[in-house]
Amino acid sequence: MVKEIIYIHTSTGYLATHFFNSEQAYFKYDHDGNEKETNSEVDPDISFKEGLAADGTSTYTPRAVIVDYKSRFGSLSHINALQSGQEAVPEAMDPIWSGSVAEYRQAAIPQSSYHAKLDAGEDDLEDIEMEAVVSDDLTSKVRFWSDFSRVFFQPRGLLRIPDPGEWEREPAWQRGAERYKELDDDAAIMDNVFRLFAEECDQLQGLQISLDAPSMGAFTIQLLTQIRDEYAKLPILSFCSLSPFDPSRIELDETAACISALNDVLTLHELASLTSVTVPLQHPSTWKRGLWSSHINADFRKQYHSSAVLSAHIESATLPLRLKATMPSSSDIASYCAHLNWRGDTPFSALSGAFPLPVAPTDIPKYTYDFTHPTSLHKVYLDTESFITLLTLETFAQKDVFRGCNATERASTEKWISEAYPELRPPFHSMAYLDQPFPIPTSYPQFFKNLGPTGRPEKRSQRRVHSVPVYSSLQTTPRTAGLARSYAEFTDNVGRRGFGLMNDLNVEREFVKEVSETWWGWVGSYGGEEDKEDERGEDE
């Protein structure tokens, strides 16, 4: 029996679009557009349900709820998302008012150039060796995340929030909760959206969520709280995008930065009790280039590029959740999260990986990047001796996924890992090797350097990359003690001196103190040393 996943994306439309485009790439279609076969490893029914397109043909749509501000949906219709790309225009009605009426209608957003090419049947690009013309065009012309979507969405799963006024600053914590109530009053999210998706599932294995903490943290917490009230034991795996602000380097009078950082702190704190495992993701502006990005000529300031990199690792790290039950590496969200948080007091895991996967196993550490733990936090909050100790401590749990490896590469990788990292052993460490590399559809940016069509190194290659071997990993590691400590100290500081900040966020001081104590507890859970309360100073 299929064990389905429902996906929720709040203010992470770019990430969702790349993710579902990758999932759709596993389908194979005939010349009439009918699905004829799927990849032998992936079970599409886990993430997709069958539906009808505008012309009556069968198509698959993601089991997805996407929440975002109205202006970010672009030309994607709320009413007819599955049937067309334009909003339905209401027919004229007999008005009660007998006088003249002046009607003002906002101009429709034109179709994206990429969708125009898809409609014109120019997507034979999958079978053509070509230059990076199409994706170059996308990079310069993507206006909204819907511009490069290759899938139809169920209309009920697209939830639009009114755009904030120009006078509004960074959203207060309570304002996020109010926005959820306003949308729920209008859309009845549980009754008309989530429950319908859940009832369509034969055996719902859980939720996979991605959210943006600064803009949608409090909103997502309210949504998950309501889901938890009715589905108390439902496994939930979440990926939380954080603000660009380092709490160790901002002052309390930097209001906007502090509000964003405190939204991060509060969101992660609440997610810990609402989800099975949460994976914090550092803002792309904090990423440090190195060997890991040597084959990627990406502009991380563009969401179209940065979300493509994150999506590749999230899709790969969670791919065992979508494999056919007959696959040896097949898993589900419940067992995945239970493995990562087997201790019960380590709710946060880390995402890392190499994209593309190096040919030589010994190069894997050099090309692996950690998207959860900025090195600066470790150096700031741990002295040299403690820092070295943490780096040499065994991980609590680790799940590695290697994609696109042939038999020879798999054997050499397994041999090297067993010799170089003997502490990585079952049951705390698991490895999945999948033949299927990460697919690169025409919607994906062609920002690769010196890679051939199959994602292998090829000097001065100008050919389009169709797939890439990838290594992605989810880890529960002592390194998170550094991250937890930075949030604990920042929250301490806010609780003692940030009265104006707490007022702006509309949160009580006692709540902030409670949050601080919890973060200090997590410092200890991950192997760091907790500060004594008297060493933190008295409340002012």
Coordinates of C-alpha atoms in Angstrom, one line a residue:
M1 CA 0.0 0.0 0.0
V2 CA 1.2 3.5 -0.9
K3 CA 2.3 5.7 2.0
E4 CA 1.6 9.2 0.8
I5 CA 3.3 12.5 1.8
I6 CA 1.5 15.9 2.0
Y7 CA 3.8 18.9 1.4
I8 CA 3.3 22.3 2.9
H9 CA 5.4 25.3 1.7
T10 CA 5.0 28.7 3.4
S11 CA 6.7 31.5 1.6
T12 CA 9.1 29.1 -0.1
G13 CA 7.6 29.0 -3.5
Y14 CA 11.0 28.9 -5.4
L15 CA 12.1 25.9 -3.3
A16 CA 8.7 24.1 -3.9
T17 CA 8.8 24.8 -7.7
H18 CA 12.3 23.3 -8.1
F19 CA 11.4 20.4 -5.8
F20 CA 8.2 19.4 -7.7
N21 CA 9.9 20.0 -11.1
S22 CA 12.5 17.4 -10.1
E23 CA 9.8 15.0 -9.0
Q24 CA 7.9 15.5 -12.3
A25 CA 11.2 14.7 -14.2
Y26 CA 10.9 11.1 -13.0
F27 CA 7.8 10.7 -15.2
K28 CA 8.2 9.6 -18.9
Y29 CA 5.6 10.8 -21.4
D30 CA 4.7 9.6 -24.9
H31 CA 4.3 12.0 -27.9
D32 CA 0.6 12.6 -26.9
G33 CA 1.6 13.7 -23.5
N34 CA 0.4 10.7 -21.7
E35 CA 2.4 9.2 -18.8
K36 CA 3.7 5.9 -20.0
E37 CA 6.3 4.8 -17.4
T38 CA 8.1 6.0 -14.3
N39 CA 11.5 5.6 -13.0
S40 CA 11.9 2.1 -11.6
E41 CA 13.1 3.4 -8.2
V42 CA 10.6 6.2 -7.4
D43 CA 6.9 5.7 -6.6
P44 CA 5.1 8.8 -8.0
D45 CA 1.9 8.1 -6.0
I46 CA 3.6 9.0 -2.8
S47 CA 3.8 12.7 -3.7
F48 CA 1.3 13.0 -6.6
K49 CA -2.4 12.3 -7.2
E50 CA -4.0 11.8 -10.5
G51 CA -6.1 14.6 -12.0
L52 CA -7.4 16.1 -15.2
A53 CA -5.8 18.9 -17.2
A54 CA -7.7 21.5 -19.2
D55 CA -8.0 19.3 -22.3
G56 CA -9.3 16.3 -20.3
T57 CA -6.1 14.3 -20.4
S58 CA -4.8 12.6 -17.3
T59 CA -2.1 14.3 -15.3
Y60 CA -0.5 14.1 -11.9
T61 CA -0.6 16.9 -9.4
P62 CA 1.4 17.3 -6.2
R63 CA -0.2 16.7 -2.8
A64 CA 0.9 20.3 -2.0
V65 CA -0.3 23.2 0.0
I66 CA 1.5 26.4 -1.0
V67 CA 1.0 29.6 1.1
D68 CA 2.5 32.9 -0.1
Y69 CA 1.7 36.6 -0.5
K70 CA -0.7 37.3 -3.4
S71 CA 1.9 39.3 -5.5
R72 CA 4.3 36.3 -5.5
F73 CA 2.0 33.9 -7.4
G74 CA 2.5 35.7 -10.7
S75 CA 0.3 34.4 -13.5
L76 CA -0.6 31.2 -11.7
S77 CA -4.4 31.2 -11.3
H78 CA -5.9 30.7 -7.8
I79 CA -9.2 29.5 -9.2
N80 CA -8.1 27.5 -12.3
A81 CA -4.6 26.5 -11.4
L82 CA -5.2 23.0 -12.8
Q83 CA -7.1 24.1 -15.9
S84 CA -5.5 27.4 -17.1
G85 CA -3.0 30.1 -16.4
Q86 CA -5.4 33.0 -16.1
E87 CA -7.9 34.1 -13.5
A88 CA -11.5 33.4 -14.5
V89 CA -13.4 36.6 -15.4
P90 CA -16.8 36.8 -13.7
E91 CA -19.8 37.2 -15.9
A92 CA -21.7 40.5 -15.8
M93 CA -24.5 40.5 -13.2
D94 CA -27.6 42.6 -12.8
P95 CA -26.5 45.3 -10.3
I96 CA -28.9 46.5 -7.6
W97 CA -27.4 49.9 -8.3
S98 CA -29.1 51.4 -11.4
G99 CA -26.6 54.1 -12.0
S100 CA -23.4 53.9 -14.0
V101 CA -20.6 51.8 -12.7
A102 CA -16.9 52.4 -13.3
E103 CA -15.0 49.1 -13.2
Y104 CA -11.3 49.0 -12.6
R105 CA -9.5 45.7 -13.2
Q106 CA -5.8 45.1 -12.6
A107 CA -4.0 44.0 -15.7
A108 CA -3.4 40.3 -16.0
I109 CA 0.2 39.2 -15.5
P110 CA 1.4 37.9 -18.9
Q111 CA 2.5 34.3 -19.3
S112 CA 6.2 33.6 -18.7
S113 CA 8.4 33.0 -21.7
Y114 CA 9.2 29.5 -20.4
H115 CA 5.5 28.5 -20.3
A116 CA 5.0 29.9 -23.8
K117 CA 7.7 27.6 -25.0
L118 CA 6.2 24.7 -23.2
D119 CA 2.8 25.4 -24.7
A120 CA 4.4 25.7 -28.1
G121 CA 5.7 22.1 -27.7
E122 CA 9.4 23.2 -27.4
D123 CA 10.1 20.9 -24.5
D124 CA 11.8 18.3 -26.7
L125 CA 14.8 20.0 -25.1
E126 CA 15.1 17.0 -22.8
D127 CA 16.3 14.9 -25.8
I128 CA 18.5 17.6 -27.5
E129 CA 22.2 18.3 -26.8
M130 CA 22.1 22.1 -26.7
E131 CA 23.8 25.1 -25.3
A132 CA 22.5 26.7 -22.0
V133 CA 20.3 29.1 -23.9
V134 CA 16.9 28.2 -22.3
S135 CA 18.1 28.4 -18.7
D136 CA 20.1 31.5 -19.4
D137 CA 16.9 33.1 -20.6
L138 CA 15.1 31.9 -17.4
T139 CA 17.8 33.3 -15.1
S140 CA 17.3 36.8 -16.6
K141 CA 13.5 36.6 -16.9
V142 CA 12.2 34.8 -13.9
R143 CA 9.8 37.2 -12.2
F144 CA 7.9 34.8 -9.9
W145 CA 8.4 31.2 -8.7
S146 CA 5.4 30.2 -10.9
D147 CA 7.3 31.3 -14.0
F148 CA 9.3 28.1 -14.3
S149 CA 6.8 25.5 -12.8
R150 CA 6.4 22.4 -14.9
V151 CA 3.5 20.9 -12.8
F152 CA -0.2 21.6 -12.3
F153 CA -1.3 22.4 -8.8
Q154 CA -4.6 21.6 -7.2
P155 CA -6.4 25.0 -6.9
R156 CA -7.5 24.3 -3.3
G157 CA -3.8 23.9 -2.3
L158 CA -2.9 27.5 -3.3
L159 CA -3.5 29.9 -0.4
R160 CA -2.9 33.6 -1.0
I161 CA -2.2 36.0 1.9
P162 CA -2.8 39.7 1.3
D163 CA 0.4 41.6 0.7
P164 CA 1.7 43.6 3.7
G165 CA 1.3 47.4 3.5
E166 CA 4.3 49.5 2.6
W167 CA 4.2 51.0 6.0
E168 CA 4.6 47.6 7.8
R169 CA 8.0 46.7 9.1
E170 CA 9.2 43.2 9.7
P171 CA 6.2 41.2 10.8
A172 CA 5.6 41.0 14.6
W173 CA 5.2 37.5 16.0
Q174 CA 1.6 38.1 16.9
R175 CA 0.8 39.6 13.5
G176 CA 1.8 36.2 11.9
A177 CA -0.8 34.5 14.1
E178 CA -3.4 37.1 13.1
R179 CA -2.7 36.5 9.4
Y180 CA -3.3 32.8 9.9
K181 CA -6.6 33.4 11.6
E182 CA -7.7 35.8 8.8
L183 CA -6.9 33.3 6.1
D184 CA -8.4 30.4 8.1
D185 CA -11.7 32.4 8.6
D186 CA -11.8 32.9 4.8
A187 CA -10.6 29.6 3.5
A188 CA -11.3 27.1 6.4
I189 CA -7.9 25.6 5.9
M190 CA -8.4 22.4 7.9
D191 CA -11.9 21.6 6.5
N192 CA -11.5 22.7 2.9
V193 CA -7.8 22.1 2.3
F194 CA -5.7 19.9 4.6
R195 CA -8.4 17.4 5.5
L196 CA -9.3 16.8 1.9
F197 CA -5.7 16.1 1.0
A198 CA -5.5 13.7 4.0
E199 CA -8.7 11.9 3.1
E200 CA -7.4 11.2 -0.4
C201 CA -4.5 9.2 1.0
D202 CA -4.7 5.5 1.6
Q203 CA -2.0 5.6 4.3
L204 CA -0.6 9.0 5.0
Q205 CA 3.0 8.6 6.2
G206 CA 3.4 12.3 7.3
L207 CA 4.2 15.8 6.3
Q208 CA 7.2 17.4 4.7
I209 CA 7.3 21.2 5.3
S210 CA 9.5 24.0 4.2
L211 CA 9.0 27.5 5.6
D212 CA 10.6 30.9 5.8
A213 CA 11.0 31.9 9.5
P214 CA 11.3 35.7 9.2
S215 CA 8.1 36.1 7.1
M216 CA 6.0 33.1 7.8
G217 CA 7.3 31.6 11.1
A218 CA 4.4 32.5 13.4
F219 CA 1.9 31.8 10.6
T220 CA 3.3 28.3 10.1
I221 CA 3.3 27.6 13.8
Q222 CA -0.4 28.4 14.0
L223 CA -1.1 26.1 11.0
L224 CA 0.9 23.2 12.5
T225 CA -0.8 23.7 15.9
Q226 CA -4.1 23.3 14.3
I227 CA -2.9 20.2 12.4
R228 CA -1.5 18.7 15.6
D229 CA -4.8 19.2 17.4
E230 CA -6.4 16.7 14.9
Y231 CA -3.4 14.6 13.9
A232 CA -1.5 14.3 17.1
K233 CA 0.8 11.5 16.1
L234 CA 1.4 12.4 12.5
P235 CA 5.2 12.5 11.7
I236 CA 6.4 15.8 10.4
L237 CA 9.8 16.7 8.9
S238 CA 10.4 20.4 8.4
F239 CA 13.1 22.5 6.7
C240 CA 13.2 26.0 8.1
S241 CA 14.9 28.8 6.1
L242 CA 16.4 31.4 8.5
S243 CA 17.1 35.1 8.2
P244 CA 20.5 36.5 7.1
F245 CA 21.3 37.9 10.5
D246 CA 23.9 36.4 12.8
P247 CA 22.5 36.9 16.4
S248 CA 26.1 37.1 17.7
R249 CA 26.8 40.2 15.6
I250 CA 23.8 42.4 15.9
E251 CA 23.0 45.0 18.5
L252 CA 19.6 45.4 20.2
D253 CA 19.2 48.8 18.6
E254 CA 19.3 47.2 15.1
T255 CA 15.5 46.7 15.3
A256 CA 14.9 45.1 11.9
A257 CA 17.8 42.6 12.2
C258 CA 16.8 41.8 15.8
I259 CA 13.1 41.2 14.9
S260 CA 14.2 38.8 12.1
A261 CA 16.7 37.0 14.3
L262 CA 14.1 36.6 17.1
N263 CA 11.6 35.3 14.7
D264 CA 14.2 32.6 13.8
V265 CA 14.6 31.8 17.5
L266 CA 10.9 31.6 18.3
T267 CA 10.0 29.7 15.2
L268 CA 12.7 27.0 15.8
H269 CA 11.7 26.8 19.4
E270 CA 8.0 26.2 18.6
L271 CA 8.8 23.8 15.7
A272 CA 10.7 21.6 18.1
S273 CA 7.5 20.6 19.9
L274 CA 5.3 20.5 16.8
T275 CA 7.5 18.5 14.4
S276 CA 9.4 15.2 14.6
V277 CA 12.7 16.7 13.2
T278 CA 13.5 20.3 12.0
V279 CA 16.4 21.2 9.8
P280 CA 17.5 24.8 10.0
L281 CA 18.8 26.3 6.8
Q282 CA 21.2 29.3 6.8
H283 CA 20.3 32.2 4.5
P284 CA 22.1 32.0 1.1
S285 CA 23.8 35.4 1.8
T286 CA 25.8 33.7 4.5
W287 CA 27.1 30.9 2.3
K288 CA 30.8 30.9 1.8
R289 CA 32.1 29.8 -1.6
G290 CA 34.8 27.2 -1.8
L291 CA 35.6 23.9 -3.5
W292 CA 31.9 22.8 -3.0
S293 CA 30.8 25.5 -5.4
S294 CA 33.7 25.1 -7.9
H295 CA 31.3 23.5 -10.5
I296 CA 28.5 26.0 -9.9
N297 CA 28.6 29.4 -11.4
A298 CA 25.5 30.5 -9.5
D299 CA 24.4 33.9 -8.2
F300 CA 23.2 33.1 -4.7
R301 CA 21.6 36.5 -4.4
K302 CA 19.0 35.2 -6.9
Q303 CA 16.3 32.9 -5.3
Y304 CA 16.1 31.0 -8.6
H305 CA 19.7 29.9 -8.1
S306 CA 20.0 29.5 -4.4
S307 CA 16.8 27.6 -4.1
A308 CA 17.9 25.3 -6.9
V309 CA 20.9 24.2 -4.9
L310 CA 18.9 23.7 -1.7
S311 CA 16.2 21.8 -3.5
A312 CA 18.7 19.4 -5.0
H313 CA 19.9 18.4 -1.5
I314 CA 16.5 18.3 0.1
E315 CA 15.1 16.2 -2.7
S316 CA 18.1 13.9 -2.6
A317 CA 18.3 13.6 1.2
T318 CA 14.6 12.7 1.4
L319 CA 14.4 10.5 -1.7
P320 CA 14.2 7.3 0.3
L321 CA 10.8 8.5 1.5
R322 CA 9.5 8.4 -2.1
L323 CA 11.0 5.1 -3.2
K324 CA 9.0 2.1 -4.2
A325 CA 8.5 -0.3 -1.2
T326 CA 10.5 -3.0 -3.0
M327 CA 13.6 -0.8 -3.0
P328 CA 16.1 -1.8 -0.2
S329 CA 16.6 1.9 0.8
S330 CA 12.9 2.7 1.0
S331 CA 11.8 4.4 4.2
D332 CA 9.1 6.6 5.7
I333 CA 9.0 9.9 7.6
A334 CA 8.3 8.2 11.0
S335 CA 11.4 5.9 10.9
Y336 CA 13.5 8.6 9.3
C337 CA 12.8 11.0 12.0
A338 CA 13.0 8.4 14.8
H339 CA 16.5 7.5 13.5
L340 CA 17.7 11.2 13.5
N341 CA 16.2 12.0 16.9
W342 CA 16.6 8.7 18.7
R343 CA 17.7 10.4 21.8
G344 CA 14.5 12.3 22.1
D345 CA 16.1 15.6 23.1
T346 CA 17.8 16.6 19.8
P347 CA 15.0 18.0 17.6
F348 CA 17.3 19.7 15.1
S349 CA 19.3 18.0 12.3
A350 CA 21.7 19.4 9.7
L351 CA 21.7 19.3 5.9
S352 CA 24.9 19.0 4.0
G353 CA 26.2 17.5 0.8
A354 CA 28.2 17.7 -2.4
F355 CA 26.7 18.8 -5.6
P356 CA 28.0 17.4 -7.9
L357 CA 29.4 14.3 -6.1
P358 CA 33.2 14.1 -6.6
V359 CA 34.5 11.1 -8.6
A360 CA 37.1 10.3 -6.0
P361 CA 35.7 9.3 -2.6
T362 CA 38.6 11.0 -0.8
D363 CA 37.4 14.3 -2.2
I364 CA 33.9 14.0 -0.7
P365 CA 34.8 16.0 2.6
K366 CA 36.5 18.7 0.5
Y367 CA 33.4 19.3 -1.6
T368 CA 30.8 18.9 1.1
Y369 CA 29.0 22.0 2.4
D370 CA 27.0 22.3 5.6
F371 CA 23.9 24.4 5.0
T372 CA 22.9 24.4 8.7
H373 CA 26.0 25.4 10.7
P374 CA 27.9 28.6 9.8
T375 CA 31.5 28.0 10.9
S376 CA 31.6 31.5 12.4
L377 CA 29.1 30.4 15.0
H378 CA 31.3 27.6 16.2
K379 CA 34.4 29.8 16.4
V380 CA 32.6 32.5 18.3
Y381 CA 30.8 30.4 20.8
L382 CA 33.3 27.6 21.6
D383 CA 36.8 28.0 22.7
T384 CA 39.5 26.2 20.8
E385 CA 39.6 23.1 23.0
S386 CA 35.9 22.8 23.0
F387 CA 35.7 23.4 19.3
I388 CA 38.1 20.6 18.5
T389 CA 36.3 18.3 20.9
L390 CA 33.0 18.9 19.2
L391 CA 34.5 18.3 15.7
T392 CA 35.9 14.9 16.8
L393 CA 32.8 13.7 18.6
E394 CA 30.8 11.1 16.9
T395 CA 27.5 12.2 15.2
F396 CA 24.4 11.1 17.1
A397 CA 22.8 9.9 13.8
Q398 CA 23.5 10.3 10.1
K399 CA 21.6 9.4 7.0
D400 CA 23.6 9.6 3.7
V401 CA 22.2 9.3 0.2
F402 CA 24.5 8.8 -2.8
R403 CA 22.9 9.2 -6.2
G404 CA 24.2 8.4 -9.6
C405 CA 26.9 6.0 -8.4
N406 CA 27.9 3.0 -10.5
A407 CA 28.9 -0.3 -8.9
T408 CA 32.6 0.5 -8.9
E409 CA 32.1 4.0 -7.4
R410 CA 29.8 2.5 -4.7
A411 CA 32.4 -0.1 -3.7
S412 CA 35.2 2.4 -3.5
T413 CA 33.1 4.9 -1.5
E414 CA 31.9 2.2 1.0
K415 CA 35.5 1.1 1.5
W416 CA 36.9 4.6 2.0
I417 CA 34.1 5.6 4.5
S418 CA 34.6 2.4 6.6
E419 CA 38.4 3.1 6.8
A420 CA 38.3 6.9 7.2
Y421 CA 35.3 7.1 9.5
P422 CA 35.1 3.8 11.5
E423 CA 32.8 5.5 14.0
L424 CA 30.1 5.8 11.3
R425 CA 28.4 2.5 11.8
P426 CA 24.9 1.1 12.0
P427 CA 22.4 1.6 13.5
F428 CA 23.4 5.3 14.0
H429 CA 24.7 5.7 10.5
S430 CA 22.9 4.5 7.3
M431 CA 23.8 4.9 3.6
A432 CA 21.6 4.6 0.6
Y433 CA 23.0 4.2 -2.9
L434 CA 20.6 4.9 -5.8
D435 CA 21.2 4.5 -9.5
Q436 CA 19.0 7.5 -10.3
P437 CA 21.1 10.7 -10.4
F438 CA 19.5 14.1 -9.7
P439 CA 17.6 15.1 -12.8
I440 CA 18.1 18.5 -14.4
P441 CA 14.9 19.5 -16.2
T442 CA 14.9 22.5 -18.6
S443 CA 13.4 24.6 -15.8
Y444 CA 16.6 24.2 -13.7
P445 CA 19.4 26.8 -14.1
Q446 CA 22.3 25.8 -16.3
F447 CA 24.8 27.4 -13.9
F448 CA 27.3 24.5 -14.1
K449 CA 31.0 24.8 -15.0
N450 CA 33.1 22.1 -16.6
L451 CA 30.5 19.4 -16.4
G452 CA 29.3 17.1 -19.2
P453 CA 25.7 16.0 -19.8
T454 CA 25.8 13.4 -17.1
G455 CA 27.3 15.8 -14.5
R456 CA 30.8 14.4 -14.6
P457 CA 33.8 16.7 -14.9
E458 CA 34.5 17.8 -18.5
K459 CA 36.8 20.7 -19.1
R460 CA 35.4 23.5 -21.2
S461 CA 32.1 21.7 -21.8
Q462 CA 29.4 23.7 -23.4
R463 CA 26.8 20.9 -23.5
R464 CA 23.6 21.0 -21.5
V465 CA 23.7 19.1 -18.2
H466 CA 20.9 16.6 -18.0
S467 CA 21.6 14.9 -14.6
V468 CA 24.1 15.2 -11.8
P469 CA 25.4 12.7 -9.2
V470 CA 24.8 14.0 -5.7
Y471 CA 25.7 13.3 -2.1
S472 CA 23.3 14.6 0.5
S473 CA 23.2 14.0 4.2
L474 CA 21.0 14.6 7.2
Q475 CA 22.9 14.5 10.5
T476 CA 22.1 15.0 14.1
T477 CA 25.5 16.2 15.4
P478 CA 27.2 17.9 18.4
R479 CA 28.0 20.8 16.1
T480 CA 24.4 22.1 16.7
A481 CA 25.5 23.0 20.2
G482 CA 27.2 26.1 18.7
L483 CA 24.0 27.2 16.9
A484 CA 21.9 26.6 20.0
R485 CA 24.3 28.6 22.2
S486 CA 24.2 31.6 19.8
Y487 CA 20.4 31.6 20.1
A488 CA 20.4 31.1 23.8
E489 CA 22.8 34.0 24.4
F490 CA 20.8 36.3 22.0
T491 CA 17.5 35.4 23.7
D492 CA 19.1 36.0 27.1
N493 CA 20.1 39.5 26.0
V494 CA 16.7 40.3 24.6
G495 CA 15.0 39.1 27.8
R496 CA 17.2 41.4 30.0
R497 CA 17.5 44.5 27.9
G498 CA 15.3 44.3 24.8
F499 CA 12.0 45.7 26.2
G500 CA 11.3 47.8 23.1
L501 CA 12.0 44.8 20.9
M502 CA 9.7 42.5 22.8
N503 CA 7.0 45.2 22.5
D504 CA 7.5 45.5 18.8
L505 CA 7.1 41.7 18.5
N506 CA 4.2 41.7 20.9
V507 CA 5.7 38.9 23.0
E508 CA 5.8 38.6 26.8
R509 CA 9.0 38.8 28.7
E510 CA 8.3 35.6 30.6
F511 CA 7.8 33.8 27.3
V512 CA 11.2 35.0 26.1
K513 CA 12.8 33.8 29.3
E514 CA 11.2 30.4 28.9
V515 CA 12.5 30.2 25.3
S516 CA 16.0 31.1 26.5
E517 CA 16.0 28.3 29.1
T518 CA 14.9 25.8 26.5
W519 CA 17.7 26.8 24.2
W520 CA 20.2 26.4 27.0
G521 CA 18.8 23.0 27.6
W522 CA 19.5 22.1 23.9
V523 CA 23.1 23.3 24.2
G524 CA 23.5 20.6 26.8
S525 CA 21.6 18.0 24.8
Y526 CA 24.0 18.5 21.8
G527 CA 27.1 18.1 24.0
G528 CA 27.9 21.8 24.7
E529 CA 28.4 23.2 28.2
E530 CA 25.5 25.1 29.6
D531 CA 26.1 28.4 31.3
K532 CA 25.2 28.7 34.9
E533 CA 22.3 31.1 35.5
D534 CA 24.3 33.3 37.8
E535 CA 27.0 33.6 35.1
R536 CA 24.5 35.1 32.7
G537 CA 23.8 38.1 34.9
E538 CA 20.8 39.3 36.8
D539 CA 17.7 40.7 35.0
E540 CA 17.8 44.4 34.8

